[in-house]
Coordinates of C-alpha atoms and ligand atoms in Angstrom, one line a residue:
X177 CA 4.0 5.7 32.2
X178 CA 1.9 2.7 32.2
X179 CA -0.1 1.9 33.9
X180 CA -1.3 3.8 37.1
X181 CA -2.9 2.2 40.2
X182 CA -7.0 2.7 39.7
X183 CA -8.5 5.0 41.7
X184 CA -9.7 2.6 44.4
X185 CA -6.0 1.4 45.2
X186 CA -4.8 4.9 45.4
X187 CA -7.4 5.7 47.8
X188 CA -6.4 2.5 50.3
X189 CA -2.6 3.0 49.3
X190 CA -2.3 6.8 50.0
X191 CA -3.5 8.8 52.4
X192 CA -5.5 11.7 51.3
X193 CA -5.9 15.5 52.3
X194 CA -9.0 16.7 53.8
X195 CA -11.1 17.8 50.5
X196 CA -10.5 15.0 48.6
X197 CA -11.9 13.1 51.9
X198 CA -15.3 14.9 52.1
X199 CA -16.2 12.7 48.7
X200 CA -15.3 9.7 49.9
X201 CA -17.7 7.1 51.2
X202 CA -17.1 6.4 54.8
X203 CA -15.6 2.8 53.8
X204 CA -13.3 4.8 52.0
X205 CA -12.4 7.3 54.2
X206 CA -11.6 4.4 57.0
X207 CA -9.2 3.0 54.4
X208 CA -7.7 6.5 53.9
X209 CA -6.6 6.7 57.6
X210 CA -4.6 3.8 56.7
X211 CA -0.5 4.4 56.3
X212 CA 0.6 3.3 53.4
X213 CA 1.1 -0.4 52.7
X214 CA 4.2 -2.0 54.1
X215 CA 5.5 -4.8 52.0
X216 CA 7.1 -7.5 53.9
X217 CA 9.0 -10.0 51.0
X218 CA 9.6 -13.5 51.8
X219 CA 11.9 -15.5 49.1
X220 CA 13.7 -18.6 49.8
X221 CA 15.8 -21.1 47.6
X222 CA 14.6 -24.1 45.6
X223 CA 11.8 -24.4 48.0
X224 CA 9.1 -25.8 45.4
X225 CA 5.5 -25.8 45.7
X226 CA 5.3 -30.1 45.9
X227 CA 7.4 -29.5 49.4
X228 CA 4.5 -27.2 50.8
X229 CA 1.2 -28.4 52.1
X230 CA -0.6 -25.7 51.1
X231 CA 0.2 -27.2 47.5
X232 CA 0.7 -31.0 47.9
X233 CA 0.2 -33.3 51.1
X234 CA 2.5 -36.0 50.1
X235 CA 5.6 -34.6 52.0
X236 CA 5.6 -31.5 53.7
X237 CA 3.9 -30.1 56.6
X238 CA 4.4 -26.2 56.6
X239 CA 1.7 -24.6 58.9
X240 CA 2.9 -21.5 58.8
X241 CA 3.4 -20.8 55.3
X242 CA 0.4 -22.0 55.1
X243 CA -1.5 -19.8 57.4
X244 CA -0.4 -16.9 54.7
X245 CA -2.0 -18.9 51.8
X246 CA -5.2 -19.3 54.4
X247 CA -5.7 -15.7 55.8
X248 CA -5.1 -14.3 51.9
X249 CA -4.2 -16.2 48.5
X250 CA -2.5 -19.0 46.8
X251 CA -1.6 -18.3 43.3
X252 CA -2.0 -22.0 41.3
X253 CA -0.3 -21.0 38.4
X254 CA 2.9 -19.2 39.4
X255 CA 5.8 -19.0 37.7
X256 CA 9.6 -17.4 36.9
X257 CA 10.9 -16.4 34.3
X258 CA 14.5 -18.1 34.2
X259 CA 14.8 -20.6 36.7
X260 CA 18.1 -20.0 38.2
X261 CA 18.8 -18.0 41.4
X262 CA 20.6 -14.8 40.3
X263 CA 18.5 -14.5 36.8
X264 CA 15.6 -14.8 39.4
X265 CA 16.4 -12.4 41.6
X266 CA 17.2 -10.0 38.6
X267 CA 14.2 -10.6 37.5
X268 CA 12.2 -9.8 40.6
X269 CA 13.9 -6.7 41.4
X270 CA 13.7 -5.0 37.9
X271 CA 9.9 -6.1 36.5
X272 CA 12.0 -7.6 33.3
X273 CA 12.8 -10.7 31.5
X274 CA 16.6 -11.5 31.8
X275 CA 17.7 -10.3 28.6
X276 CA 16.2 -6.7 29.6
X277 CA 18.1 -6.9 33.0
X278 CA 21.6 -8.3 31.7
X279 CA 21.8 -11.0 34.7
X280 CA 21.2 -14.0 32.5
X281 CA 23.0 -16.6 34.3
X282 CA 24.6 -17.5 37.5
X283 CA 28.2 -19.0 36.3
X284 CA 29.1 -15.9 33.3
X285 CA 30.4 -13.7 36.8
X286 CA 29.0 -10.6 35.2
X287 CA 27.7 -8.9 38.5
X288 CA 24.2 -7.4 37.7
X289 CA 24.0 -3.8 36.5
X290 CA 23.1 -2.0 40.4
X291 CA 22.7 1.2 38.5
X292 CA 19.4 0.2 36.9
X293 CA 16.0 1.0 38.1
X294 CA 14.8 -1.3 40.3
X295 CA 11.6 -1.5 42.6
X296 CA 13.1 -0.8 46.1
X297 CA 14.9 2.2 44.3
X298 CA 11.3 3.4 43.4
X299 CA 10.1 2.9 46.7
X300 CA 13.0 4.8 48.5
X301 CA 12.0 7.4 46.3
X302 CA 8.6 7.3 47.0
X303 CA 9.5 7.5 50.9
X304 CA 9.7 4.0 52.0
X305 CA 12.4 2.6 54.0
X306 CA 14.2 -0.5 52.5
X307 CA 15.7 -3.4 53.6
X308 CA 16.9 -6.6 52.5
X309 CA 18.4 -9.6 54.5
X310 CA 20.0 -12.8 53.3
X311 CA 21.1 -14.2 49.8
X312 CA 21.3 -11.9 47.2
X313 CA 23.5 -13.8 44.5
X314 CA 23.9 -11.0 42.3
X315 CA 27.8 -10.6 42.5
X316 CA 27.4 -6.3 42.4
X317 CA 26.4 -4.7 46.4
X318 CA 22.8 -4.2 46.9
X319 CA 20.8 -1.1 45.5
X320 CA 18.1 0.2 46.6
X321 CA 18.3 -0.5 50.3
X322 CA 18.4 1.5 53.4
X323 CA 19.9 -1.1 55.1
X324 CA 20.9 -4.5 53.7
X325 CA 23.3 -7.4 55.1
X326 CA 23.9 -10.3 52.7
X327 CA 25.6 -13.6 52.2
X328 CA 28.9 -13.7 50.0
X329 CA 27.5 -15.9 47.0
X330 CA 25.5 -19.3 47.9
X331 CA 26.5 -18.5 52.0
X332 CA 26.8 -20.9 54.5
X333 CA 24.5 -22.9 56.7
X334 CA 26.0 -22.7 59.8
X335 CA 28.3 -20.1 61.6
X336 CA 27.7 -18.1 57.8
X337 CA 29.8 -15.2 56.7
X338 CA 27.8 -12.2 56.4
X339 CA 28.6 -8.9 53.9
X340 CA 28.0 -5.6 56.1
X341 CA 26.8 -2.4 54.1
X342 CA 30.5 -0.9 54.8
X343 CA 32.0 -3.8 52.6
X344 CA 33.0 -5.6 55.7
X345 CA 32.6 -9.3 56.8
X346 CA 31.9 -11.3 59.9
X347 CA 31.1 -14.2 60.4
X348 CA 28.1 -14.7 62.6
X349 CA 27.5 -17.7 65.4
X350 CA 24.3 -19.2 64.7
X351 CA 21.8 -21.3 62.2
X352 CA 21.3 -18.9 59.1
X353 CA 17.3 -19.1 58.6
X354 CA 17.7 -18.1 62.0
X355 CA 20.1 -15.1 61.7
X356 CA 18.2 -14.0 58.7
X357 CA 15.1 -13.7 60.3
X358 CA 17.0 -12.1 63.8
X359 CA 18.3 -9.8 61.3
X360 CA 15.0 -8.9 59.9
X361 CA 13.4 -8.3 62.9
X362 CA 15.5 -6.7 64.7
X363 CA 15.2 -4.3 61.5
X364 CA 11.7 -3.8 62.3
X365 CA 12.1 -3.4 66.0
X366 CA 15.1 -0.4 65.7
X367 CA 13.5 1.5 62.9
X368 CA 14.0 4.9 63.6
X369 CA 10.9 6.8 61.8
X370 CA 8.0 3.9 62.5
X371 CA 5.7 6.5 60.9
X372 CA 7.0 5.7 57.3
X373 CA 5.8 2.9 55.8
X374 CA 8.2 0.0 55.0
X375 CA 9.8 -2.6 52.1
X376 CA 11.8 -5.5 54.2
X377 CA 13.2 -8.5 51.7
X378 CA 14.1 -11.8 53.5
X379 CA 16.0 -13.5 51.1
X380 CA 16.1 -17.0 52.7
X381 CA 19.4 -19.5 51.3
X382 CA 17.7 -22.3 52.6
X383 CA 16.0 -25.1 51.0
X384 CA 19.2 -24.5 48.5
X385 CA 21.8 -27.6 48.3
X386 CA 22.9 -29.3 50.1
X387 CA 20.0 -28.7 52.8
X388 CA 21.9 -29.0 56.3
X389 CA 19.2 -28.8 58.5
X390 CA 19.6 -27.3 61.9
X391 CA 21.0 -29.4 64.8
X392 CA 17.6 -29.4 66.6
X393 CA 15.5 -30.8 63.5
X394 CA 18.4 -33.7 62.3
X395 CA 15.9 -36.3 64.2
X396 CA 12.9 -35.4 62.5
X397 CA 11.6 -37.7 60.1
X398 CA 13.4 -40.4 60.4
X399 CA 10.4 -42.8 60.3
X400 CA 9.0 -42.0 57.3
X401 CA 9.6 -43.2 53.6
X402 CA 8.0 -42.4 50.3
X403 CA 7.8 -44.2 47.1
X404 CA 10.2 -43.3 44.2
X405 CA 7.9 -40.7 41.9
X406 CA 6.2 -42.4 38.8
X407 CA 8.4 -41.0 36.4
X408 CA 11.5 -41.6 38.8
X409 CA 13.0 -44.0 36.0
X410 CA 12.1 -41.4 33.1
X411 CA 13.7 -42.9 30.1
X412 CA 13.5 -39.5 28.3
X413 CA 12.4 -40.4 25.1
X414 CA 12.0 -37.6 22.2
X415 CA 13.3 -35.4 25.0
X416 CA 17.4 -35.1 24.1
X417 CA 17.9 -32.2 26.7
X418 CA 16.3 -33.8 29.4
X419 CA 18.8 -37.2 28.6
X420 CA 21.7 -35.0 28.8
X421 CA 20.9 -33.2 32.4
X422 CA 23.1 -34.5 34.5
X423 CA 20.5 -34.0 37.5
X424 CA 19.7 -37.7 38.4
X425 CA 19.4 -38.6 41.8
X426 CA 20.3 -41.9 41.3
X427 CA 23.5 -40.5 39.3
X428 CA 26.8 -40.5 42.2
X429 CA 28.3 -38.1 39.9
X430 CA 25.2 -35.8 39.8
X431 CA 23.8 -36.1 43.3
X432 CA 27.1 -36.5 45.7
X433 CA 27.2 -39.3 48.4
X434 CA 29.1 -36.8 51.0
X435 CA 27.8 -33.3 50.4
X436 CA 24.4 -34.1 48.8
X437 CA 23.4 -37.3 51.7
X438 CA 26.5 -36.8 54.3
X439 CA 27.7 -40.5 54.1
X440 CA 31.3 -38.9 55.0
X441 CA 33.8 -41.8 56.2
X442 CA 38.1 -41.5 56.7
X443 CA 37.9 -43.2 53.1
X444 CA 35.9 -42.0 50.7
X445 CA 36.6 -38.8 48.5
X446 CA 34.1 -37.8 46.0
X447 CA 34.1 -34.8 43.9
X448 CA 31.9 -32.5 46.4
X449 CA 33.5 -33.9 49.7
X450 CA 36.1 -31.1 50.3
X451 CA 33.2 -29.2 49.8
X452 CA 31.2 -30.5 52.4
X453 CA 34.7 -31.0 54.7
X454 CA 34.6 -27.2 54.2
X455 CA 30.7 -26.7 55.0
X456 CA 30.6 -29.1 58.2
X457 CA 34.3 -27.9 59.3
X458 CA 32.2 -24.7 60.0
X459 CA 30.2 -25.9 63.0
X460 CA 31.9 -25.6 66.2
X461 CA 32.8 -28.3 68.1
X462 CA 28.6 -28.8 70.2
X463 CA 26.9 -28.7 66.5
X464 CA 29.5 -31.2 65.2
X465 CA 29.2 -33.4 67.8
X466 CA 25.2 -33.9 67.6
X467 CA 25.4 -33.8 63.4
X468 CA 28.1 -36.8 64.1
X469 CA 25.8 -38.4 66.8
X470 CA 22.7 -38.0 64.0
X471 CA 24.4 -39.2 61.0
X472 CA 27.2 -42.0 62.0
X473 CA 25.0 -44.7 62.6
X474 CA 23.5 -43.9 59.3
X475 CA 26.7 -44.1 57.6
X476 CA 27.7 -47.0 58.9
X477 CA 24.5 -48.7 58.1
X478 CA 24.7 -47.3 54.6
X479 CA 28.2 -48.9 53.7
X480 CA 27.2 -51.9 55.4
X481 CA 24.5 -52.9 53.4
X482 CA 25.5 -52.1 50.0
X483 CA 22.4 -51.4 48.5
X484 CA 22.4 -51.6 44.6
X485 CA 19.6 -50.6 41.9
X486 CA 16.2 -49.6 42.7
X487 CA 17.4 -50.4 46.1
X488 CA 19.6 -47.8 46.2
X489 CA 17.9 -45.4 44.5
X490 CA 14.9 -45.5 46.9
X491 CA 17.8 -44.8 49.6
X492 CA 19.1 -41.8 47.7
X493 CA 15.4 -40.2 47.3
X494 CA 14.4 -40.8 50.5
X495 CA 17.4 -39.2 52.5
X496 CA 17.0 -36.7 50.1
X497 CA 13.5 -36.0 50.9
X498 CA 14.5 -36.3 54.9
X499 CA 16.8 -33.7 54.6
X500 CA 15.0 -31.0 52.2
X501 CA 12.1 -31.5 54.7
X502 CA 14.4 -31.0 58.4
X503 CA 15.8 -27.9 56.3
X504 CA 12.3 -26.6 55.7
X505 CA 11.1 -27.2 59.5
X506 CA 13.5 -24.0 60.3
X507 CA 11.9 -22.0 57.1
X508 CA 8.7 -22.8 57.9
X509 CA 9.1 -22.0 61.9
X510 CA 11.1 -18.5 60.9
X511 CA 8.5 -17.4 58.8
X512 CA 5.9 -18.2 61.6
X513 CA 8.1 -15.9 63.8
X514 CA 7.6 -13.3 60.9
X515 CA 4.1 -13.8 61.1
X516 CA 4.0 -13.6 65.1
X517 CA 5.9 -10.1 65.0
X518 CA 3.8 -8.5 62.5
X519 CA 0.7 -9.7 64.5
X520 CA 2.1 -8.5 68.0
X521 CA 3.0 -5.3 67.0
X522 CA -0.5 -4.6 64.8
X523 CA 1.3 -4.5 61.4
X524 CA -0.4 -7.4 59.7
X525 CA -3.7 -4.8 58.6
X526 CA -1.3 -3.1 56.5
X527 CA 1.1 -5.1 55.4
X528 CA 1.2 -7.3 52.5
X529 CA 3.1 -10.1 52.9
X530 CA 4.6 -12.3 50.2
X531 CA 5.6 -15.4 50.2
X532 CA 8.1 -17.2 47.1
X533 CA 10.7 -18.9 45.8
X534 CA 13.4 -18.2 43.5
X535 CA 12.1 -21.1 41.2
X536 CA 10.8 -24.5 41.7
X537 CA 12.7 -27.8 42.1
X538 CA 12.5 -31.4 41.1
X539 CA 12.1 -33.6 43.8
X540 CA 12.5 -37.1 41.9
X541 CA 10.3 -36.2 39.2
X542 CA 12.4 -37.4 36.1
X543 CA 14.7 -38.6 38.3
X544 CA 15.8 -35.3 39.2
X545 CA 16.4 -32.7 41.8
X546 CA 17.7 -29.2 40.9
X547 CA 15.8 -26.7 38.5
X548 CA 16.6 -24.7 35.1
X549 CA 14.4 -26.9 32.8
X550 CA 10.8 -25.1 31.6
X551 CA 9.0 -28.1 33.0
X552 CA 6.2 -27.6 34.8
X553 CA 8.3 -28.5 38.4
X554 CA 10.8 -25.9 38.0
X555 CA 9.4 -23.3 35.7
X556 CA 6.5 -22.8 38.4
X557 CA 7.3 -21.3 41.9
X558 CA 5.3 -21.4 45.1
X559 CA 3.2 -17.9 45.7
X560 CA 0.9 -17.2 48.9
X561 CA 0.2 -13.5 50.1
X562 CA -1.4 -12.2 53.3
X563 CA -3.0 -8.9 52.1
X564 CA -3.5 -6.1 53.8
X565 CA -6.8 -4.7 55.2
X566 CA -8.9 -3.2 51.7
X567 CA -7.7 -5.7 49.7
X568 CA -10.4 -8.5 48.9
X569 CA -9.2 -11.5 47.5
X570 CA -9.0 -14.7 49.1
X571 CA -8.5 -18.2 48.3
X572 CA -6.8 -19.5 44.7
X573 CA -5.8 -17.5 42.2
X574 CA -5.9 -19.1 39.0
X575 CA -4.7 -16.1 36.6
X576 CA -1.1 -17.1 35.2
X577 CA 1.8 -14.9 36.5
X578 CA 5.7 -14.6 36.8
X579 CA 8.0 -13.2 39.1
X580 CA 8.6 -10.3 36.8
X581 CA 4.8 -8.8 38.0
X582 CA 6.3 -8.4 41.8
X583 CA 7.9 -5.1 41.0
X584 CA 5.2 -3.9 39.4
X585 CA 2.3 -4.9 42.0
X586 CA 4.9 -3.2 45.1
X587 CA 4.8 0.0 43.0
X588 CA 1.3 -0.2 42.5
X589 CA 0.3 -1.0 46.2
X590 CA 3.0 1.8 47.1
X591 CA 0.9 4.2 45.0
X592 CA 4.2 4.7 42.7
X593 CA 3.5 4.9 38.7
X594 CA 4.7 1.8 37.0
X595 CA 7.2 2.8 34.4
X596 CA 6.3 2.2 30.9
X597 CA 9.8 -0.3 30.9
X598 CA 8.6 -2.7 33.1
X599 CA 7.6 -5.5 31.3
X600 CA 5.9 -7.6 34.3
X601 CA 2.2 -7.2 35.3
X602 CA 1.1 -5.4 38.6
X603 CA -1.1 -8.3 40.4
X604 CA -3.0 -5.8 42.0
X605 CA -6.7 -6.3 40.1
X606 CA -6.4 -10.1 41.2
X607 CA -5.7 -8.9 44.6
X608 CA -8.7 -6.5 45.0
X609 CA -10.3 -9.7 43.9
X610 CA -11.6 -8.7 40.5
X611 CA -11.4 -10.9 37.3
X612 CA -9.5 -9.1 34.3
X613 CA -10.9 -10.3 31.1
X614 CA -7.8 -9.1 29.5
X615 CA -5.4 -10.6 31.9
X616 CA -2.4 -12.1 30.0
X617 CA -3.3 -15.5 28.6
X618 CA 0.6 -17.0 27.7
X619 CA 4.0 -16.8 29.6
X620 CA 7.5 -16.1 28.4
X621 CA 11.1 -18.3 29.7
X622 CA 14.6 -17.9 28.9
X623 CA 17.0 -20.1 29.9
X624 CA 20.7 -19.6 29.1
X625 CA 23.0 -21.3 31.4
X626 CA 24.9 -23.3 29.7
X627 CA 27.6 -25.2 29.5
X628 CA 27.2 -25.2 33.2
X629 CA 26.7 -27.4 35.8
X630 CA 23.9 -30.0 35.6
X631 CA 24.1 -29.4 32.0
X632 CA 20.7 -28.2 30.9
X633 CA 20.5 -26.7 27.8
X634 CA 19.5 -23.3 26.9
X635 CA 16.2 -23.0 25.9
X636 CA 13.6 -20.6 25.6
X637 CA 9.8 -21.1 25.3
X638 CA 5.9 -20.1 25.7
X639 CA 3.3 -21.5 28.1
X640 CA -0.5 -21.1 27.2
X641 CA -3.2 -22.6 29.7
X642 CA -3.4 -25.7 27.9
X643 CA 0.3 -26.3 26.3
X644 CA 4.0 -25.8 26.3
X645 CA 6.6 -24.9 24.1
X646 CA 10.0 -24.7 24.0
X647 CA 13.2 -24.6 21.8
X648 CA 16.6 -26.1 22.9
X649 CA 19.9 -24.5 21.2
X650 CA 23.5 -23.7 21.4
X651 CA 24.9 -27.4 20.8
X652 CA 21.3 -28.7 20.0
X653 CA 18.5 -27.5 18.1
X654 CA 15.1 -29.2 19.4
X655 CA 12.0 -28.2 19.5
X656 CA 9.0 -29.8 22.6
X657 CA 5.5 -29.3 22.5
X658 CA 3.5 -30.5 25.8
X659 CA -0.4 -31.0 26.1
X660 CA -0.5 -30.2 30.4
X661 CA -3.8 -31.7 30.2
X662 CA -3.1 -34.3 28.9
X663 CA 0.3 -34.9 29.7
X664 CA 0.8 -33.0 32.6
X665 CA 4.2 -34.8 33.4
X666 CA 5.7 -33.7 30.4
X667 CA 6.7 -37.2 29.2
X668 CA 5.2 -37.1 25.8
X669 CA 7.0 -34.9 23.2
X670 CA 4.1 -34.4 20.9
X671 CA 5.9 -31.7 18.6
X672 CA 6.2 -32.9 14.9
X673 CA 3.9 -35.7 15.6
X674 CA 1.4 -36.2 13.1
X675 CA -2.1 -34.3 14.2
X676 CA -0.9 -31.6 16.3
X677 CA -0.1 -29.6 13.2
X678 CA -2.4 -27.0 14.2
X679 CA -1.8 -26.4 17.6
X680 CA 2.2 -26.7 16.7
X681 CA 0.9 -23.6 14.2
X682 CA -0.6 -21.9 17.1
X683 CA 2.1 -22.5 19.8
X684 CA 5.1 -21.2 17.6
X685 CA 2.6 -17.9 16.9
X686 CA 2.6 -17.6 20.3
X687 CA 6.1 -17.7 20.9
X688 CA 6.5 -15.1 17.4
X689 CA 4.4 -13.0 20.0
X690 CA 6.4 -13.4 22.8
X691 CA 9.6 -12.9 22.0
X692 CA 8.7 -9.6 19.9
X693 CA 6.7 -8.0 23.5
X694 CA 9.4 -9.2 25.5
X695 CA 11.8 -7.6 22.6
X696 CA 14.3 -10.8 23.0
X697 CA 17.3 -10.9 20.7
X698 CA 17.2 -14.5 20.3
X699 CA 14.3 -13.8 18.2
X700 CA 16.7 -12.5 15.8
X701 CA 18.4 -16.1 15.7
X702 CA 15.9 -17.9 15.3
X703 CA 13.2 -16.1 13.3
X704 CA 9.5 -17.7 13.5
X705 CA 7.1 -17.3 10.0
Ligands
SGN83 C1 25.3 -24.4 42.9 C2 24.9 -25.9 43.1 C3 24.1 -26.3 41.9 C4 22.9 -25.4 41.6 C5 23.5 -24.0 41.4 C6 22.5 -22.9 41.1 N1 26.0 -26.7 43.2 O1 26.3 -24.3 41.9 O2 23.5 -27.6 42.2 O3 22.2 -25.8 40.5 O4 24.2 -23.6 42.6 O5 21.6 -22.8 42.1 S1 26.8 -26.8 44.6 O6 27.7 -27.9 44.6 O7 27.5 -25.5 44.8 O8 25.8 -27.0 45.7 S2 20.9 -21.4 42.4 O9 19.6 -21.7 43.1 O10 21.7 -20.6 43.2 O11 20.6 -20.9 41.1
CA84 CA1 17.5 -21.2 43.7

């Protein structure tokens, strides 16, 4: 075993019999009388930390997951370690880097390995009830769960088909970040044993592609615009991978007039518009009446005035923008209802709630949308927690850390003893607020999804405070070094260029390091000095 929760979190995490009381100090002893900490999970899809106000101003205004971030923390420097759905998920649930877990990437169809350890499997054990709700993307059933109900792959905005627990399906009338949140807490309200202490995962699909946003938020935002990013028209210089993404969303053939911005006419047939046929055919006939009613007009406008160049591309970005932030008006007022619940029925004292993402996104940075690369946009992930009562910390936490320490800091909070496998980091001394000098001071990535759609390369890499590095192989074999204070767009490839022999030096040591603590075959591949 690993590492065991200190003293201090055993004595708020578990309660305690009557001698081992008597020593306790009487702030200690109030804490004892405490159940043990529920855990109350909140991931959703592609929703990046530039779409949050919490994080950035520019677009998004999210009040309620930013009431989380304002009654506990806001980590600053969060991050995953594979930034693809299913790896991410894998990676979340186990404590280890994808090669450890086997779920490397989304498109292979391997189903992930349900007969591994996993943290809700340690917390069933440990006499918690478990629950998980929404998408779960990793092709086997889940493990681990009292009770689970999840969405067949991607699932579908509207009228989605749900997979019972007895292998069934249904298809359920609704908005799905609204079922997924009924679902939830309607969990919560029929519990049968309220006395033991709980783990509920709300796996949210939304902001995933290609955000359809509830019928009651199409109107919303239709009088704003934003300017194109500065790096928008990203010429990708000493950056080969990043020129051969094929995540432009200025590129028709990358992001699709029909599915991705809904300009559906009798006439036009892209790639993706069966696709979104197939998505909108779903609605029933009052939900496809008012989408129609929203976005006719704007399709006739569209085609009429034939926008070209920049033109266009402003277009593109900003119904893009429109529609990612109508999708995240339903997120952010579902996870206020989560919020509301936990407060009405006096949970929110001992419950730790956690707010993520399954990775970032681009939204026009580059050009882009979508994820996978280990730039900054994707390879970081939003994180804000509401802590339970005991637990100290508030406002920013700066410390570096990846959504391999979740499984880790639920065992730790759940008084369970990390097993020596786990490879991620319990977050549990930054949440009692201290400051561990020995707290990890670089970050691992894998990437390995490729060929595949969008057509990033597979690369691996290592982050320090101050730079990134990371190797691009398979078809290609590149190396990219990044100064983030410097350059903290990532449009300066500074590997190989004369004066940064040193810190190159330093980097690929890092990444020697790395790859032998995370114990990653690749290492084998491509041996460092
Ligand atoms: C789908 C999307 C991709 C997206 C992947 C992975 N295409 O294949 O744009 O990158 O999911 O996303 S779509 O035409 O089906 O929308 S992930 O978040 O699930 O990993
Ligand atoms: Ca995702």
């Amino acid at each position: 075993m690993k590492l065991i929760y200190s003293a201090a979190a055993a004595v708020a995490a578990i309660p305690l019999g009557a001698a081992a009381l008597q020593s306790c100090s009487k702030a200690n002893a109030e804490e004892t009388e405490a159940k043990r900490y529920n855990i109350v999970y909140i991931m959703t899809d592609d929703h990046t930390a530039q779409m949050m106000s919490c994080y950035d101003k520019r677009y998004a205004h999210t009040p309620n997951l930013d009431r989380i971030a304002e009654d506990g923390v806001r980590f600053t420097n969060s991050f995953v370690a594979n930034s693809l759905s299913g790896p991410s998920r894998a990676c979340m649930v186990t404590g280890k880097h994808s090669h450890k877990n086997g779920f490397t990437d989304n498109e292979s169809g391997k189903p992930f390995d349900g007969s591994q350890p996993t943290f809700p499997k340690y917390l069933q054990q440990a006499g918690y009830e478990t629950a998980l709700f929404g998408k779960w993307h990793l092709i086997s059933d889940p493990t681990g769960f009292d009770t689970w109900r999840v969405v067949p792959g991607q699932g579908d905005y509207y009228n989605p088909t749900f997979i019972n627990q007895d292998g069934s399906t249904e298809i359920v009338p609704g908005y799905l970040t609204n079922l997924i949140t009924d679902m939830s807490l309607d969990w919560l309200d029929n519990r049968k044993d309220k006395e033991k202490p709980f783990c509920l995962l709300i796996h949210h699909k939304a902001q995933h592609r290609n955000w359809m946003a509830d019928t009651c938020n199409l109107a919303l935002y239709e009088d704003q615009s934003w300017p194109l990013p500065d790096n928008f028209f990203d010429t990708y210089e000493g950056r080969p991978a990043a020129a051969a993404a094929e995540m432009r969303i200025d590129d028709p053939m990358a992001m699709d007039i029909v599915y991705d911005l809904k300009m559906l006419t009798d006439t036009v047939n892209t790639r993706l518009t069966p696709t979104y046929k197939a998505f909108v055919g779903r609605m029933d006939s009052a939900q496809r009446a008012k989408w129609d009613a929203f976005y006719n007009p704007i399709i006739e406008e569209y085609y009429k005035s034939n926008l070209k160049g920049e033109e266009l591309a402003q277009w593109r970005f900003n119904r893009y923008i429109r529609d990612y932030l109508k999708t995240l008006k339903s997120l952010d007022d579902n996870v206020g209802r989560v919020l509301d619940y936990l407060k009405e029925h006096d949970l929110l004292d001992n419950t730790l709630v956690v707010y993520t993402s399954d990775q970032g996104f681009y939204m026009g940075e580059h050009g882009w949308f979508d994820k996978r690369f280990m730039y900054e946009e994707s390879f970081n992930t939003p994180l804000v927690m509401r802590l339970p009562k005991g637990l100290k910390a508030r406002g920013d936490i700066q410390q570096m850390v990846q959504n391999i320490d979740y499984a880790p800091t639920f065992l730790e909070i759940a008084g369970v003893e990390i097993p020596e496998d786990i490879q991620g980091e319990s977050l549990m001394p930054l949440l009692r607020g201290e400051n561990p000098a020995d707290w990890r001071d670089q970050l691992y990535y894998h990437y390995h999804e490729y060929p595949a759609e969008h057509s990033v390369k597979r690369h691996y890499g290592v982050r320090s405070d101050r730079y990134s590095l990371m190797h691009f192989y398979n078809d290609i074999d590149h190396w990219e070094l990044y100064d983030l204070q410097n350059d903290p767009q990532q449009m300066h490839n500074i590997y190989g260029k004369p004066g940064t022999e040193q810190v190159t030096a330093e980097m690929r040591q890092r990444l020697k390091k790395a790859m032998e603590q995370y114990d990653d075959p690749i290492r084998n591949q491509f041996p460092i000095d």
